[in-house]
Coordinates of N, CA and C and ligand atoms in Angstrom, one line a residue:
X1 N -16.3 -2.2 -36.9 CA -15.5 -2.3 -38.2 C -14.6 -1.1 -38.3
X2 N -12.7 -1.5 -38.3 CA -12.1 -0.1 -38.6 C -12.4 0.0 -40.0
X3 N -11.7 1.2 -40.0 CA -11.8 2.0 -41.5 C -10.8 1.3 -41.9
X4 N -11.0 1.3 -43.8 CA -10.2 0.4 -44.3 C -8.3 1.3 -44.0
X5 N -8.0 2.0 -43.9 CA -7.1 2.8 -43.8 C -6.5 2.6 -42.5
X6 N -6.9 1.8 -41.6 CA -6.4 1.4 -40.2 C -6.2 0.3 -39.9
X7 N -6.2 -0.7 -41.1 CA -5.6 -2.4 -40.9 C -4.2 -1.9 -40.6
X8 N -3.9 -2.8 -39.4 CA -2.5 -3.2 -39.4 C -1.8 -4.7 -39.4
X9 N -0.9 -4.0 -39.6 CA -0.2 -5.5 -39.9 C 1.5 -5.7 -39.0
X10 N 2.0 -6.7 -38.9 CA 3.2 -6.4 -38.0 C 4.5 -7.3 -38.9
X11 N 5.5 -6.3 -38.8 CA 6.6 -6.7 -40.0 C 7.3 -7.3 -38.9
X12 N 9.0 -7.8 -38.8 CA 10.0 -8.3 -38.1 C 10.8 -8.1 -39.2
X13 N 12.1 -7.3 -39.6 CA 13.1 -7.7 -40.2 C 14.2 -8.4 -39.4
X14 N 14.5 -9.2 -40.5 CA 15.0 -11.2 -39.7 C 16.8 -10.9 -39.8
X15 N 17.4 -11.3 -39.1 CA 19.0 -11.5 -38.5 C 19.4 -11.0 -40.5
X16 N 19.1 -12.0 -41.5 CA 19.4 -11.4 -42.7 C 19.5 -10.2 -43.2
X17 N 17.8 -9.5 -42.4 CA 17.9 -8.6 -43.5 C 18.4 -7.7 -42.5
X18 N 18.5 -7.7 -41.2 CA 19.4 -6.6 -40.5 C 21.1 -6.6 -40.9
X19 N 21.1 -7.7 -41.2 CA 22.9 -8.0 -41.4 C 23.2 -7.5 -42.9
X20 N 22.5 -7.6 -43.4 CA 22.5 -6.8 -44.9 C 22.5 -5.9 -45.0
X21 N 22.1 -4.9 -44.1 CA 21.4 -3.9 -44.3 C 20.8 -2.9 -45.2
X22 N 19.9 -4.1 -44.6 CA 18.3 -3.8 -45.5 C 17.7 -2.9 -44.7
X23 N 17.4 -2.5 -43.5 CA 16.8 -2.0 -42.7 C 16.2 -0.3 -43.4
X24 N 16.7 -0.1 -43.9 CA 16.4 1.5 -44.3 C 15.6 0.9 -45.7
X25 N 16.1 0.2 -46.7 CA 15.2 -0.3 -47.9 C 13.9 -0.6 -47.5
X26 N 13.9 -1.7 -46.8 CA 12.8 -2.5 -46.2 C 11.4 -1.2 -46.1
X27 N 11.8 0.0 -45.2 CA 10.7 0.4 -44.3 C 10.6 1.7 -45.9
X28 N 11.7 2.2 -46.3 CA 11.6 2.5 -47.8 C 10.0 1.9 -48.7
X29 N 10.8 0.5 -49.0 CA 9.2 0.0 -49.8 C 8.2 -0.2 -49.2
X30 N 7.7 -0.2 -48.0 CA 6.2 0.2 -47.5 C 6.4 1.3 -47.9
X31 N 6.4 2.7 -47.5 CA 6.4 3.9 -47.4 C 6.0 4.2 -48.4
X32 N 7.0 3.7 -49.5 CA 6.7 4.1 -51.1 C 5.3 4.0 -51.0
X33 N 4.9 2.9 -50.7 CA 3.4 2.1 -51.0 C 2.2 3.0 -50.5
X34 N 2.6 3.8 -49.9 CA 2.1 4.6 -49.2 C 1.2 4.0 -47.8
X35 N 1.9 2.9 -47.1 CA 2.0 2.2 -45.8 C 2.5 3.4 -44.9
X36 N 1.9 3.3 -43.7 CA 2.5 3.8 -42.9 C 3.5 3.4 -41.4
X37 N 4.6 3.8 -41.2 CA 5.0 3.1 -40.0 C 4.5 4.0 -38.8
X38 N 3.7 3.0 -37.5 CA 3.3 3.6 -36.6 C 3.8 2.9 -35.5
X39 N 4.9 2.1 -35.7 CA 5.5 1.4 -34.1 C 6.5 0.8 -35.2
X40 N 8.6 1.2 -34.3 CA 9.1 0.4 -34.6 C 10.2 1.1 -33.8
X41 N 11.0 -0.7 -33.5 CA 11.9 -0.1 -32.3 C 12.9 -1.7 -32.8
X42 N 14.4 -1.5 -32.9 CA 15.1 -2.5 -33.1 C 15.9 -3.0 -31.5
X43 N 15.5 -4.7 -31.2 CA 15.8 -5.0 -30.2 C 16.5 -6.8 -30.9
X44 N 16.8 -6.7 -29.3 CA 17.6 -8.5 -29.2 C 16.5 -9.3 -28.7
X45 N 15.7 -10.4 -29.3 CA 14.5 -10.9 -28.9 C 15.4 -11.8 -28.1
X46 N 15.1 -12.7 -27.0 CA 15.0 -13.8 -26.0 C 14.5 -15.4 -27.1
X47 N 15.5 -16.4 -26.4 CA 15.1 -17.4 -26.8 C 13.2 -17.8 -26.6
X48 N 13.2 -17.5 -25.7 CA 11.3 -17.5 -25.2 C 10.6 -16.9 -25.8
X49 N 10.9 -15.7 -26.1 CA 9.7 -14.6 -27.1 C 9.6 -15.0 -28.3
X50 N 10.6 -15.5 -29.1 CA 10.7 -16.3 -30.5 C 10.1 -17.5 -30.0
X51 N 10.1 -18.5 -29.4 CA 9.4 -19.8 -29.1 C 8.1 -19.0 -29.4
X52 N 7.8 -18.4 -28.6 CA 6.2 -17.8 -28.6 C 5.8 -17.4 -29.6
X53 N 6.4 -16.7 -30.2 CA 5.9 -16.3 -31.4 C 5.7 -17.3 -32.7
X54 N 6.5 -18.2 -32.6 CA 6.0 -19.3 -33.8 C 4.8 -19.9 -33.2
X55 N 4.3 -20.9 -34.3 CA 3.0 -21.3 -33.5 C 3.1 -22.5 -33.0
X56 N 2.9 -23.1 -31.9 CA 3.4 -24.3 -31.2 C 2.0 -25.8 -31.6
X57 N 1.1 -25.7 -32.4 CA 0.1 -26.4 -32.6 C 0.9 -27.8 -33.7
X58 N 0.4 -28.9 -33.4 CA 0.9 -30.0 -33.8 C 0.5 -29.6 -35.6
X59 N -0.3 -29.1 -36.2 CA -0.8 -29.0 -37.1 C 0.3 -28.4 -37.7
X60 N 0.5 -26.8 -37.4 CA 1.5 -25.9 -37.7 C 3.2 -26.5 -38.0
X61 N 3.4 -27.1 -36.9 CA 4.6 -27.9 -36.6 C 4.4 -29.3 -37.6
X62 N 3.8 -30.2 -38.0 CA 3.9 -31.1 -38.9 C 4.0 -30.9 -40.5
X63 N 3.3 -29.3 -40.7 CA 3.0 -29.0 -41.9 C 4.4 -28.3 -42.5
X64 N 5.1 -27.6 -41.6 CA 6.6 -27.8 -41.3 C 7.3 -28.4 -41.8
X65 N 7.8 -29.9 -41.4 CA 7.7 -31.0 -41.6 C 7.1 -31.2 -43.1
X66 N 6.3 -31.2 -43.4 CA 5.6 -32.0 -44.8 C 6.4 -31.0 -45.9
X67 N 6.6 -29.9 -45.4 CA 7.1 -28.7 -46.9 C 8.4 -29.3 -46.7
X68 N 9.5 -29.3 -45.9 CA 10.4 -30.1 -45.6 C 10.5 -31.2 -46.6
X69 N 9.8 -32.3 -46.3 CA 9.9 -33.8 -47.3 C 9.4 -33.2 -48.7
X70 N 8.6 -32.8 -48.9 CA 8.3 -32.4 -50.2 C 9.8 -31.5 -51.2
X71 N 10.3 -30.6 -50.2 CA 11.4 -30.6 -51.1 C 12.7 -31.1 -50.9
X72 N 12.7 -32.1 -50.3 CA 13.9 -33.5 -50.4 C 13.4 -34.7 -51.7
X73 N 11.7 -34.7 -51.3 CA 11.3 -35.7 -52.7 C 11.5 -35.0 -54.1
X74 N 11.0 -33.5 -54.0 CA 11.6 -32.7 -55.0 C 12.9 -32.4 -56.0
X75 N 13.6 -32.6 -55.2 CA 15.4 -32.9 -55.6 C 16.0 -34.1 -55.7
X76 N 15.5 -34.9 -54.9 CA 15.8 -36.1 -54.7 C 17.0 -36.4 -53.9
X77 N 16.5 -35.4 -52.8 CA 17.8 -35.7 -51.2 C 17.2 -36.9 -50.6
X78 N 17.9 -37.5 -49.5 CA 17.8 -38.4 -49.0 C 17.4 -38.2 -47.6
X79 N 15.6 -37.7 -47.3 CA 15.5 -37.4 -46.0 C 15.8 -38.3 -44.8
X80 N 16.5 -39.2 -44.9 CA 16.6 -40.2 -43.7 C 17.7 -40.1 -43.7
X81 N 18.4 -40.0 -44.3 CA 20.0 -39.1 -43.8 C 20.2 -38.2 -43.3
X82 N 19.5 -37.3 -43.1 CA 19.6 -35.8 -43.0 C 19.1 -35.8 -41.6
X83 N 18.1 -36.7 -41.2 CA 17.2 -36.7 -40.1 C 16.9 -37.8 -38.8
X84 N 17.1 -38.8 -40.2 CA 17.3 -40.1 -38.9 C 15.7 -40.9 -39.0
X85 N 14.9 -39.9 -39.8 CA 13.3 -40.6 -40.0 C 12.7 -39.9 -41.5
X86 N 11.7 -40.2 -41.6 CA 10.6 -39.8 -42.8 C 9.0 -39.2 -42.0
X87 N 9.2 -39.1 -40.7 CA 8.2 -38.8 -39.8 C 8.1 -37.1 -39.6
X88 N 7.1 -36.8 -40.8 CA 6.9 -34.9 -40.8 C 6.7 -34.7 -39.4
X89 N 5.8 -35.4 -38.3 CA 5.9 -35.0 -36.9 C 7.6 -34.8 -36.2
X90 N 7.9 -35.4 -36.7 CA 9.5 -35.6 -36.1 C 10.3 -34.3 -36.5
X91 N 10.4 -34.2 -37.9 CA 11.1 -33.5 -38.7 C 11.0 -32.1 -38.5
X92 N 9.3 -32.0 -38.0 CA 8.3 -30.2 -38.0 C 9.9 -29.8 -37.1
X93 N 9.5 -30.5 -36.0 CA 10.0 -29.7 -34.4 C 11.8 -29.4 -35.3
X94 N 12.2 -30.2 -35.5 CA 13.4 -29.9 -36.3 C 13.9 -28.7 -36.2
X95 N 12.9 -28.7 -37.7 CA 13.0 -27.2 -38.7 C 12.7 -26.2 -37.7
X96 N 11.5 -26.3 -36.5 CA 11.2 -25.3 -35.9 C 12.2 -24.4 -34.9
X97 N 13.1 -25.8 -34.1 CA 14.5 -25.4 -33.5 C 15.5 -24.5 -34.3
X98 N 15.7 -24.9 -35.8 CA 16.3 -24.1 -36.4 C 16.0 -22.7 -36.7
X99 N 14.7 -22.6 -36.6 CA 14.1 -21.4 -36.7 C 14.5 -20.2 -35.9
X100 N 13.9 -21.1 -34.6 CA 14.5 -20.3 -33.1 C 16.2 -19.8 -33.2
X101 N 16.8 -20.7 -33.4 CA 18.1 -20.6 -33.1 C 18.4 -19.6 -34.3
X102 N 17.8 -19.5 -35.5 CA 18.3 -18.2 -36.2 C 17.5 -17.0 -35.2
X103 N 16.7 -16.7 -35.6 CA 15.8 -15.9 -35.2 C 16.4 -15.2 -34.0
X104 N 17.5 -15.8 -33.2 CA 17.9 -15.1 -31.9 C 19.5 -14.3 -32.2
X105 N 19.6 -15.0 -33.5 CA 21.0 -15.2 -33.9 C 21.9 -13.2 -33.9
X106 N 20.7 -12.7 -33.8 CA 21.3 -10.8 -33.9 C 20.0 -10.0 -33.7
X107 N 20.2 -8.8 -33.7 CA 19.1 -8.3 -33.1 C 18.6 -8.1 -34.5
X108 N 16.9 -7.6 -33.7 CA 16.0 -7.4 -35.2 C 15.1 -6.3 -35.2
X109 N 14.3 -5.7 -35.6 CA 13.3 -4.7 -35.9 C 12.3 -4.9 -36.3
X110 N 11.2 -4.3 -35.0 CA 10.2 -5.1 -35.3 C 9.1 -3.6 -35.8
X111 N 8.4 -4.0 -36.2 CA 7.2 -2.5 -36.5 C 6.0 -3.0 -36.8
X112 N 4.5 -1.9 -36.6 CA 3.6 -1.7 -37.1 C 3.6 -1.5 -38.7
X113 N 2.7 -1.9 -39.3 CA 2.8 -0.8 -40.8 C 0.9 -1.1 -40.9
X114 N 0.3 0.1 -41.4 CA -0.8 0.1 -41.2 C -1.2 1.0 -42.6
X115 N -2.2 0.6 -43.1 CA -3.0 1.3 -44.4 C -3.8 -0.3 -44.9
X116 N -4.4 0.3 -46.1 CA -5.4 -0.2 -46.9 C -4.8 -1.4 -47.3
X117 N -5.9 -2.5 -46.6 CA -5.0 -4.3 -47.2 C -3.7 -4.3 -46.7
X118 N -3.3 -3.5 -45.9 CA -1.7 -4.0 -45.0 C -1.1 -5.3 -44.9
X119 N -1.9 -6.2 -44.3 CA -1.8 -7.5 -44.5 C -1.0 -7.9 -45.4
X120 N -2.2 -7.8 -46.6 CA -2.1 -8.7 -48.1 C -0.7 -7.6 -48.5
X121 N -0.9 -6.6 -48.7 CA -0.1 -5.4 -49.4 C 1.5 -5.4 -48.9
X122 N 1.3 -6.0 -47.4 CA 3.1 -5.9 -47.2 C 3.4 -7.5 -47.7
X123 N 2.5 -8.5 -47.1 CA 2.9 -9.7 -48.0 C 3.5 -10.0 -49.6
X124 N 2.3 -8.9 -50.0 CA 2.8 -8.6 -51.3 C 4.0 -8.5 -52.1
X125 N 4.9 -7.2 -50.9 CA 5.6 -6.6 -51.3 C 7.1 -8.0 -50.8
X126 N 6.6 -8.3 -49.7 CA 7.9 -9.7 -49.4 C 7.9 -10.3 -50.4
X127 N 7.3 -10.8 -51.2 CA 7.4 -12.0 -52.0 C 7.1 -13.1 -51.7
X128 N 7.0 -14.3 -52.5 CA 7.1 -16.0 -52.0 C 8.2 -16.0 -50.9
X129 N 7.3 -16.8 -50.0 CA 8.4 -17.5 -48.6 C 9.6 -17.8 -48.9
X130 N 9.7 -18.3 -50.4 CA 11.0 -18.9 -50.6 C 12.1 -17.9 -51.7
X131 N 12.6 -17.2 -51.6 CA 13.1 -16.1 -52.0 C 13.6 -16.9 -53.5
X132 N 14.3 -17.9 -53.8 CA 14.8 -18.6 -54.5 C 13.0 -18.8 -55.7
X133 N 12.0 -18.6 -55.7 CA 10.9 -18.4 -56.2 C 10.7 -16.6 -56.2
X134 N 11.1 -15.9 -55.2 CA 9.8 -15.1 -55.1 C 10.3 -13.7 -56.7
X135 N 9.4 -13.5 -56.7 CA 9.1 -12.3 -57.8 C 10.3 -11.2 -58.2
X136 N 10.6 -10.9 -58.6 CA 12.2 -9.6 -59.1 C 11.0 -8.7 -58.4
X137 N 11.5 -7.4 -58.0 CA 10.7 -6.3 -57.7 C 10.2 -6.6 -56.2
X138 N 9.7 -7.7 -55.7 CA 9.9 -8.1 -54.1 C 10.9 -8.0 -52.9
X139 N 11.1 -7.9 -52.0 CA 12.1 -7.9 -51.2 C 12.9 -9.3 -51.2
X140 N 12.3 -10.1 -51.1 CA 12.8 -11.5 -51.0 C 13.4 -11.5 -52.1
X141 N 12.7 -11.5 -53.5 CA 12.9 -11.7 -54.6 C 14.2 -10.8 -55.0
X142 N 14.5 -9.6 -54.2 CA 15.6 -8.6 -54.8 C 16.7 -8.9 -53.9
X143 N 16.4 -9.7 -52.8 CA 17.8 -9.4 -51.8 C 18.1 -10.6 -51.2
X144 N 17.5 -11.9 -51.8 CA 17.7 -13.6 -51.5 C 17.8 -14.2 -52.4
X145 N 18.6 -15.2 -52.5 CA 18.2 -16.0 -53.3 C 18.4 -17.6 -52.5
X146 N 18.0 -17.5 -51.2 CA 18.0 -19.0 -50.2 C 17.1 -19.7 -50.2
X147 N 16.8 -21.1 -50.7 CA 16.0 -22.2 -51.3 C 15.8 -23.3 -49.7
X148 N 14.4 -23.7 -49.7 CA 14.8 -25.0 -48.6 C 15.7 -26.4 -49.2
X149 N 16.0 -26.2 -50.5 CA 17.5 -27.2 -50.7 C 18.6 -26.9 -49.7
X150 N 18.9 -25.7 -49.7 CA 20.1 -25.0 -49.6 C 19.8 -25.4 -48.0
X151 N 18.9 -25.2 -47.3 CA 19.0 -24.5 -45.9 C 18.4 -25.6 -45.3
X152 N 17.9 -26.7 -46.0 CA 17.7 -27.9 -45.5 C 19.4 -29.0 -44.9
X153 N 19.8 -28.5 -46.5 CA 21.1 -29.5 -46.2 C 22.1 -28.7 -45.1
X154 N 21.9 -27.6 -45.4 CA 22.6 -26.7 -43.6 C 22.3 -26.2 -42.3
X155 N 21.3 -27.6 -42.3 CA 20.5 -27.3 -41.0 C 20.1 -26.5 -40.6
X156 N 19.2 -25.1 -41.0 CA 19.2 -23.9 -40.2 C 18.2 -23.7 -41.1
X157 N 17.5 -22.6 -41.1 CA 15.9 -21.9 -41.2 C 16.3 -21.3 -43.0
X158 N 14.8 -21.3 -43.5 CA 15.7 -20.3 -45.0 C 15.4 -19.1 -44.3
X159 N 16.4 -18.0 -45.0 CA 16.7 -16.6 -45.0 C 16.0 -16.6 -45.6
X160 N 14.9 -15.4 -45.2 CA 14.0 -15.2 -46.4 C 13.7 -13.5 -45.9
X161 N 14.6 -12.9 -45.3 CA 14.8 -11.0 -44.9 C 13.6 -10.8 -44.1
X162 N 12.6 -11.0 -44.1 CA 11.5 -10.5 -43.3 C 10.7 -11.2 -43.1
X163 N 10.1 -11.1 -41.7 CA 8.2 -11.8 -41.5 C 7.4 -10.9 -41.8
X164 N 6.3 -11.7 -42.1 CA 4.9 -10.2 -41.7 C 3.6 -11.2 -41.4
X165 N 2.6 -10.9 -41.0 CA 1.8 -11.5 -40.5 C 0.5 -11.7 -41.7
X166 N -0.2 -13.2 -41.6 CA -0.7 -13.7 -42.6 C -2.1 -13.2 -42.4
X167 N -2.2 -13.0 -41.6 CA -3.7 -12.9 -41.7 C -4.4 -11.3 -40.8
X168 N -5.3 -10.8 -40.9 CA -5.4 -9.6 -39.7 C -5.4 -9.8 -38.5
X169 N -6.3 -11.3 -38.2 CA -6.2 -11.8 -36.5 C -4.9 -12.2 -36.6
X170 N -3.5 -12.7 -37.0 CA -2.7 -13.1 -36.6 C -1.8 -11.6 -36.5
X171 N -2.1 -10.6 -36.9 CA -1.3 -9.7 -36.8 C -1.9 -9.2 -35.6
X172 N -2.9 -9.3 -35.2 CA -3.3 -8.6 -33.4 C -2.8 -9.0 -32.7
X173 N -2.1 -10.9 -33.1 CA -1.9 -11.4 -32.0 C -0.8 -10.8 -32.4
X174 N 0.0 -10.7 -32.7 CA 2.0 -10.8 -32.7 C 2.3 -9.0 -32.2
X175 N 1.5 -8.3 -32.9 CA 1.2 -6.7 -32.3 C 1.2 -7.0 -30.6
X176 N 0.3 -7.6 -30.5 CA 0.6 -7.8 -28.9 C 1.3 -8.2 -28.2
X177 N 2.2 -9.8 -28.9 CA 3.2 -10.4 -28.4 C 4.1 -9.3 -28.4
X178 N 4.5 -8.9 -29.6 CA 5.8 -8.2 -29.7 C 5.5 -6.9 -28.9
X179 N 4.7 -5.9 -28.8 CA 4.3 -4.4 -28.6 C 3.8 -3.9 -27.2
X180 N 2.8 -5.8 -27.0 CA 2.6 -5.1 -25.5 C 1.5 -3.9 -25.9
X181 N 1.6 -3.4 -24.6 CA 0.2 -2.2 -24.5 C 1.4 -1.0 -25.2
X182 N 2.3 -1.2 -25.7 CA 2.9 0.2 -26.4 C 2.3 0.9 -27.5
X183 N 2.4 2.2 -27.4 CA 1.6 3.3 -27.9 C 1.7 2.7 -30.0
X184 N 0.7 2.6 -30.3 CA 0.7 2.6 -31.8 C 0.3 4.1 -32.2
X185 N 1.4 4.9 -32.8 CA 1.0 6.1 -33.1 C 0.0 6.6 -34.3
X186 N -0.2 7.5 -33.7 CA -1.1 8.1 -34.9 C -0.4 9.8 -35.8
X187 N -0.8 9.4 -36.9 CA -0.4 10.7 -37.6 C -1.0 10.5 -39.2
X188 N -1.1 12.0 -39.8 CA -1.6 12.0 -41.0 C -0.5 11.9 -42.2
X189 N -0.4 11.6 -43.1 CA 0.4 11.2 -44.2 C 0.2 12.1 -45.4
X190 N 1.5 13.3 -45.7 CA 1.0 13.9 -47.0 C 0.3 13.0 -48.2
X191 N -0.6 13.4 -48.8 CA -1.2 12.6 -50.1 C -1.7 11.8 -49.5
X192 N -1.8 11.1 -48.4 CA -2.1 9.8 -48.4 C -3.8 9.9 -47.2
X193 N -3.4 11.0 -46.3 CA -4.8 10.6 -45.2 C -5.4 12.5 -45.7
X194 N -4.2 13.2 -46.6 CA -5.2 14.7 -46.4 C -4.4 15.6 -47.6
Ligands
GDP201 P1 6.3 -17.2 -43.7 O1 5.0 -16.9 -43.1 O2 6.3 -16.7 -45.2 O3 7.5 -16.7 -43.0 O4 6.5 -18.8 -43.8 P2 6.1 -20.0 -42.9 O5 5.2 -19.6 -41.7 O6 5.6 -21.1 -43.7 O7 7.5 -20.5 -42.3 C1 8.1 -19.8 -41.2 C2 9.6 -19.7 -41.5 O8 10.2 -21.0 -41.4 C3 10.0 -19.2 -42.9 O9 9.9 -17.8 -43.0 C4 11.3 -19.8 -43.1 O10 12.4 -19.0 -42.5 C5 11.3 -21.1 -42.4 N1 10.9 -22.3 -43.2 C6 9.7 -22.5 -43.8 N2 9.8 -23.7 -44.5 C7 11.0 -24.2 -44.4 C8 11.7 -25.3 -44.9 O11 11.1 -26.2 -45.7 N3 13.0 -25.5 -44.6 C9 13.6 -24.6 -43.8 N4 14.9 -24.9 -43.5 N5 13.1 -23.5 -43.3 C10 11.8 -23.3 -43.6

């Protein structure tokens, strides 16, 4: 069992929030929080590493799909226009393509952020997935306002400034995908470790 002070978690700022530049804000509001950055290096990810990194399970990929129809029935768009079916299996892989094809669209910045409840605490600080919901005072919430209306009808992923990982086992895994055996540093934090 680590010490609660050594959860990590793994951020990605997304083609948006590098194009905005957010990049300095972003690593700003962890910090404030008294999070710590211990791995971050801005690169051009590969069509393949982004495949990889989403999750490729039929489950993942239909559920996709289902948020998808839900907010076409929500508005009252016409998902068989848009798509050619009403088949959330069909529609997942869709949205997923458009994911990829943002995701490669500029380079991005990927990092460690590590302290107490990291996980939950940087999720926190993102906001609702859908920035068009998420909270004033969140990232999403202060620097989006892109809805899956919006980004449905323009075929492409919603902007939503950053990833971060949902769970602690999913942040081991993507730490790895993205980081490899590279060094996660260590260091003490005025106020925070002494
Ligand atoms: P996250 O963990 O908060 O990033 O959200 P998800 O894992 O549910 O979705 C992955 C990414 O897919 C999101 O960050 C969005 O960029 C995109 N996305 C999710 N749902 C939709 C949708 O209904 N329509 C579109 N166009 N993109 C979506």
């Amino acid at each position: 069992m680590k010490h609660p002070k050594e959860e990590l978690t793994y951020v990605m700022i997304k083609p948006d929030g590098v194009r905005k530049g957010l990049i300095g804000e972003i690593i700003r509001r962890f910090e404030q929080r008294d999070l710590k950055i211990v791995a971050l290096e801005m690169f051009q990810p590969t069509h393949e590493q982004i495949d990889n990194h989403y999750p490729k399970n039929p489950e993942w990929i239909t559920r996709l799909g289902e948020k998808t129809k839900t907010t076409y029935e929500k508005y009252g768009y016409d998902l068989v226009a848009d798509f050619d079916t009403d088949d959330t299996s069909k529609i997942g892989p869709e949205v997923r393509k458009w994911l990829v094809s943002y995701m490669v669209s500029s380079p991005l910045v990927k990092m460690v952020v590590q302290g107490v409840h990291s996980v939950d605490v940087v999720r926190k600080i993102a906001g609702d997935t859908m920035p068009y919901k998420a909270d004033m005072g969140t990232i999403r919430g202060d620097f989006s306002i892109d809805s899956p209306a919006l980004a449905n009808k323009e075929k492409r992923a919603v902007m939503n400034v950053i990833h971060c990982s949902e769970t602690p086992e999913e942040a081991a895994h993507e730490i790895k995908h993205w980081f490899g055996d590279v060094e996660i540093y260590s260091y003490k934090r005025f106020g925070v470790d002494e």
